[in-house]
Every structure is written in C-alpha cells, then in structure tokens.
CSV table of N, CA and C in Angstrom, one decimal:
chain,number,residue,atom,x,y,z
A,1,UNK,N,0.8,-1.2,0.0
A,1,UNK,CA,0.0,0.0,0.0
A,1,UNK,C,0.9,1.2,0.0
A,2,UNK,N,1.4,1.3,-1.1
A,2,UNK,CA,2.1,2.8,-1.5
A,2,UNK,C,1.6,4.2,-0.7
A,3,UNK,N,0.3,3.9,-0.5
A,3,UNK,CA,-0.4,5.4,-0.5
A,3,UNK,C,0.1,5.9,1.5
A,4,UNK,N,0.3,4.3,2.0
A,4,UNK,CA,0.1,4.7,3.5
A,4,UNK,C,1.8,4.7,3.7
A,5,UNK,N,2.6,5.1,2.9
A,5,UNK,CA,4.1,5.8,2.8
A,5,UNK,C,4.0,6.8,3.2
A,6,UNK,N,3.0,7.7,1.9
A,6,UNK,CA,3.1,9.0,2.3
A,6,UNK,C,2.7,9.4,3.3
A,7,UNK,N,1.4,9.1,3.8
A,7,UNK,CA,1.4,9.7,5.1
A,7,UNK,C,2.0,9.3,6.2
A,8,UNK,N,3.2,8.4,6.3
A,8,UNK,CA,4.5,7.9,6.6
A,8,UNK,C,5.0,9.6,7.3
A,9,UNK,N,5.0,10.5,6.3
A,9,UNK,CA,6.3,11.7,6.5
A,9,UNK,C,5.9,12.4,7.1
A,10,UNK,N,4.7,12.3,7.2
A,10,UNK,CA,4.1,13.5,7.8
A,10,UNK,C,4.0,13.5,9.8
A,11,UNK,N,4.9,14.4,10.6
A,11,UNK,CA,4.9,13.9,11.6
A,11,UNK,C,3.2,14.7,12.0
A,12,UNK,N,2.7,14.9,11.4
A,12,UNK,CA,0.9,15.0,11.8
A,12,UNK,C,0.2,13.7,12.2
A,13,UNK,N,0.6,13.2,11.0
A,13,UNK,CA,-0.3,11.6,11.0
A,13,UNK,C,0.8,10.2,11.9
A,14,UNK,N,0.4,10.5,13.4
A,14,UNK,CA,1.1,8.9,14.1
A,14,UNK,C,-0.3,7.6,13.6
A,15,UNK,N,-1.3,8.2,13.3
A,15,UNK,CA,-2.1,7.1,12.9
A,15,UNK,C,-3.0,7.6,11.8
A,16,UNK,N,-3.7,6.9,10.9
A,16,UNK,CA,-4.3,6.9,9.7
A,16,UNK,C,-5.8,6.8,10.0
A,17,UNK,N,-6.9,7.3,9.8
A,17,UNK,CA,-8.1,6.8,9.4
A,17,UNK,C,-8.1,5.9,8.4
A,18,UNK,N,-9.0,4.4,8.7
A,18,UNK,CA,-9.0,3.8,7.7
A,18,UNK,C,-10.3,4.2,6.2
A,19,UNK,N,-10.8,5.2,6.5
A,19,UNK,CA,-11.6,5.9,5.7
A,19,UNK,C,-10.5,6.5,4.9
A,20,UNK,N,-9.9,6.9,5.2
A,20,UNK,CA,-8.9,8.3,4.4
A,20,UNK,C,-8.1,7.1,3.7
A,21,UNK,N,-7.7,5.9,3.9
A,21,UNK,CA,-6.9,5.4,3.2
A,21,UNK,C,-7.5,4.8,2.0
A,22,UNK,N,-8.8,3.7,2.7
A,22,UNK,CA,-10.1,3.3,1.4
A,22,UNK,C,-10.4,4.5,0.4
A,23,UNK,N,-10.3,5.8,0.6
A,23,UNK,CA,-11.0,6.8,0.0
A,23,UNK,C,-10.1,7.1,-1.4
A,24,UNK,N,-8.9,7.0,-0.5
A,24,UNK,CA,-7.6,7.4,-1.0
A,24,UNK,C,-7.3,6.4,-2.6
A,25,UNK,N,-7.5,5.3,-1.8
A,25,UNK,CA,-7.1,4.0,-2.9
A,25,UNK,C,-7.9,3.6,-3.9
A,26,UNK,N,-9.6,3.8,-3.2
A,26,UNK,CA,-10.1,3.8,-4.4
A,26,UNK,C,-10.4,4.8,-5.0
A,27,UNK,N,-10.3,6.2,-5.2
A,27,UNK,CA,-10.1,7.5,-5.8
A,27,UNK,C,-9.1,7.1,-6.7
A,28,UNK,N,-7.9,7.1,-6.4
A,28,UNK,CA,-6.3,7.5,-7.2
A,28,UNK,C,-5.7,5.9,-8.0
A,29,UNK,N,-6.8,4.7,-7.0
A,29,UNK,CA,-5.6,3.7,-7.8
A,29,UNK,C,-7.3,2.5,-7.9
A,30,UNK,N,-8.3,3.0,-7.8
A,30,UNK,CA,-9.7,2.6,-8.4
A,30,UNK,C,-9.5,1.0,-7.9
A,31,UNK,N,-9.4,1.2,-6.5
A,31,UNK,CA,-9.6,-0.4,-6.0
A,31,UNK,C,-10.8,-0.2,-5.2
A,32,UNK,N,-11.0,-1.7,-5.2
A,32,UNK,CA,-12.7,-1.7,-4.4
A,32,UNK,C,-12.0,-1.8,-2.7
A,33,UNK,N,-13.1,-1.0,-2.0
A,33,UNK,CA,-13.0,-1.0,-0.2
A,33,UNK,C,-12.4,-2.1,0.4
A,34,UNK,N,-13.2,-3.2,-0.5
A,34,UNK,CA,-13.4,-4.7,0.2
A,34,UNK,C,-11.8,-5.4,0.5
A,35,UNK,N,-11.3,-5.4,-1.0
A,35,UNK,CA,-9.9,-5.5,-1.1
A,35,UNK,C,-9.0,-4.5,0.0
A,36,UNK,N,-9.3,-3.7,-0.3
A,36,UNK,CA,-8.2,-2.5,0.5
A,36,UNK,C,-8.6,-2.9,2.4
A,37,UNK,N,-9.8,-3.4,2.5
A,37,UNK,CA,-9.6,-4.1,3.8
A,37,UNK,C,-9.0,-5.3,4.4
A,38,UNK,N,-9.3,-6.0,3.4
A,38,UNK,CA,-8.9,-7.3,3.3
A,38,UNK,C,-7.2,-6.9,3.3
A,39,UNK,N,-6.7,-6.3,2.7
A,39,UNK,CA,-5.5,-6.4,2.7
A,39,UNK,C,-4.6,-5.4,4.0
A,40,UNK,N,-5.6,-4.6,4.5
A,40,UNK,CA,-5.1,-4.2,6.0
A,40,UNK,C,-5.1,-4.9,7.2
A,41,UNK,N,-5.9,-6.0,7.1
A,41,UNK,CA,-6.5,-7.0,7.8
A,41,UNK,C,-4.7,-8.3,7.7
A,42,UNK,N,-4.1,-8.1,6.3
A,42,UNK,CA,-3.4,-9.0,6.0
A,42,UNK,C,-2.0,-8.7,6.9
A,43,UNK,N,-1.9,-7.0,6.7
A,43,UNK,CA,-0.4,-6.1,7.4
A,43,UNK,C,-1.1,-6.5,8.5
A,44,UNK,N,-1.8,-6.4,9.3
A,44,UNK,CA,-1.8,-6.8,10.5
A,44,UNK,C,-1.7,-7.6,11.1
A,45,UNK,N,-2.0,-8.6,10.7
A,45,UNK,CA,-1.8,-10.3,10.9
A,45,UNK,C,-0.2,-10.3,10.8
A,46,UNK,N,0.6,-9.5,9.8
A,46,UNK,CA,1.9,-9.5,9.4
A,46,UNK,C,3.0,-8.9,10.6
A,47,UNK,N,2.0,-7.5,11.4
A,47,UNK,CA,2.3,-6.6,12.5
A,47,UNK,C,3.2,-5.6,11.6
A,48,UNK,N,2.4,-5.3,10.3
A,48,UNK,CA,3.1,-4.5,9.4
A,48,UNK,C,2.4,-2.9,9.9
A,49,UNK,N,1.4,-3.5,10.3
A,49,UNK,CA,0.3,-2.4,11.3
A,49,UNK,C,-0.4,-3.0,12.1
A,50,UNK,N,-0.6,-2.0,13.0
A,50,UNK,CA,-1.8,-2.2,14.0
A,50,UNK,C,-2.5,-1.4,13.7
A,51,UNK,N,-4.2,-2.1,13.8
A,51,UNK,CA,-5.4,-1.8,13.9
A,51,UNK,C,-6.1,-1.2,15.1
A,52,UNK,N,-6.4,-0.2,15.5
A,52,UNK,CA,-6.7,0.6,17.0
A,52,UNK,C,-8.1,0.6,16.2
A,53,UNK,N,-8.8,-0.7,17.2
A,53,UNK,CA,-10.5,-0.2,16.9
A,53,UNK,C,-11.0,0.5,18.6
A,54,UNK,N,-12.0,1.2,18.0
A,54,UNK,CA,-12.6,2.0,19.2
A,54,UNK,C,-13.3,1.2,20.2
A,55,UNK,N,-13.9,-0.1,19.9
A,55,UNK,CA,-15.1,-0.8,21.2
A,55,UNK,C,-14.7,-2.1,20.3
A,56,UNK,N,-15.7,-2.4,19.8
A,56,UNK,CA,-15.8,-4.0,19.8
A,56,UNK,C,-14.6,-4.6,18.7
A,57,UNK,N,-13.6,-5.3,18.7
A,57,UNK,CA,-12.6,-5.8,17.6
A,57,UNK,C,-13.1,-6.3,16.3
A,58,UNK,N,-14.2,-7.0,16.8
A,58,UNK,CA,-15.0,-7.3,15.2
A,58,UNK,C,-15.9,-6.8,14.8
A,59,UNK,N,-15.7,-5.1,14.7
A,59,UNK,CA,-16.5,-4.7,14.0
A,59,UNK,C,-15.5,-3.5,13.4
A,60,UNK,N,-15.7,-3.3,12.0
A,60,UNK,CA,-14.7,-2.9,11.1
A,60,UNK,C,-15.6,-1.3,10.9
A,61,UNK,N,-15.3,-0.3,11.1
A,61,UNK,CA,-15.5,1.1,11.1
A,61,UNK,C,-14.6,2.0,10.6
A,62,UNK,N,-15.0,2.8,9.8
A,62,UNK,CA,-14.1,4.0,9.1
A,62,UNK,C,-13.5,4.8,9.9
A,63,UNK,N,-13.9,4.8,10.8
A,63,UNK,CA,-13.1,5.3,11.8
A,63,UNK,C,-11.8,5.0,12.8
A,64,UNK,N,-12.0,3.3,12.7
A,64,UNK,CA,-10.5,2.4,13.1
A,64,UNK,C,-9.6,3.4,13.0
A,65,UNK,N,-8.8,3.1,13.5
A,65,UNK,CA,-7.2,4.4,12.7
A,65,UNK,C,-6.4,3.0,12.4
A,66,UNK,N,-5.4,3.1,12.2
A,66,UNK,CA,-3.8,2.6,12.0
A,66,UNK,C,-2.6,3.1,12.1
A,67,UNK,N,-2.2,2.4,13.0
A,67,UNK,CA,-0.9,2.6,13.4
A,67,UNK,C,0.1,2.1,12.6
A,68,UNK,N,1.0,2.9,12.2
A,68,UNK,CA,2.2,2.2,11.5
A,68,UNK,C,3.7,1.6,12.1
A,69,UNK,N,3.8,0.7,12.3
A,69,UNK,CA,4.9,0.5,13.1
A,69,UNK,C,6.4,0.1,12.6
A,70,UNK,N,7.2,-0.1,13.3
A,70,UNK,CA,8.7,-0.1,12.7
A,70,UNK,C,9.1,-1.0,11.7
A,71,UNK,N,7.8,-2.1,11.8
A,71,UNK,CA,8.1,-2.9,10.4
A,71,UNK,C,7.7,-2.4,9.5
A,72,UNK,N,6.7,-1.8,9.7
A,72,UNK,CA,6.2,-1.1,8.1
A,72,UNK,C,7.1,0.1,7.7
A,73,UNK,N,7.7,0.5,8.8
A,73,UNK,CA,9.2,1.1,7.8
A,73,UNK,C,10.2,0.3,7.2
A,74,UNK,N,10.5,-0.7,7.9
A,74,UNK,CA,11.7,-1.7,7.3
A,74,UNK,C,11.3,-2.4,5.8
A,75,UNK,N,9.4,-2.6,6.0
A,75,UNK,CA,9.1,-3.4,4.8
A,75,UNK,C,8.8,-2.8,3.8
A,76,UNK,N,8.0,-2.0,3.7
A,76,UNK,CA,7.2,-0.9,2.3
A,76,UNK,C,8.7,-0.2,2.2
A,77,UNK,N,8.7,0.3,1.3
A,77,UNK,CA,9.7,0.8,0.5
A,77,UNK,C,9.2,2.2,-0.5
A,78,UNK,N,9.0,3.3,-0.5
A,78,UNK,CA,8.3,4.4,-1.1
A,78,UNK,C,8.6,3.9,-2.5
A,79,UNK,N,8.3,4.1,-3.7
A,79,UNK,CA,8.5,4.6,-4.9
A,79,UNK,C,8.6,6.1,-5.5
A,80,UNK,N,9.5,6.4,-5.4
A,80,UNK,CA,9.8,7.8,-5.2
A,80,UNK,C,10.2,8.1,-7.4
C-alpha cells in the first residue's frame, strides 16, 4: 500500500483513518474497499500495522485508525 508511505512523513499523522486510506485508494488507484480491507487485515496479521478499533474488535468502522509500526518502515519501500 504505497499510498500509506506517504502519510508515513508526515509527523501529523502517528495514525491513519482507515476511511482516508479506502477513499484514497479507491479515488487514485480505483480499487474496491473490500480488497483495500482485506489487505489491511493481512499487514496486521503481518504486525506490518496495527489496527486501533474503538469498542468492539470485530466490527470494522471508518473510523479504526492505523498505526504504522517499525516494520512497516523496514518493509514498504516508497516509490519515489
């Protein structure tokens, strides 16, 4: 997920809405939600990120954030 690099630099963002990232990916690179969850669901299982849900863990909300952690700097790689 290229897109969650960039907000990588920004020291504003220590965590992501997962709305802003769905919005992001399917706007600029026209992937469906479902996928783009599915595959945050995958970095996490990986501990490429962590998933901060607000109350109940199985329930998936736009509002979740994401935390990016020191693996997901070691692993993702920008395309610059």
């Amino acid at each position: 997920m290229d897109f969650l690099w960039y907000w990588s630099f920004s020291a504003d963002y220590k965590t992501i809405e997962v709305r802003h990232v769905v919005d992001e990916a399917e706007e600029k690179l026209k992937v469906n939600h479902k996928i783009i969850l599915q595959e945050l669901k995958e970095m996490q299982q990986e501990e490429i990120i962590k998933l901060l849900y607000e109350n109940d863990i199985s329930h998936d909300s736009p509002y979740t954030r994401i935390e990016l952690t020191s693996k997901f700097f070691k692993t993702i790689k920008p395309k610059l």
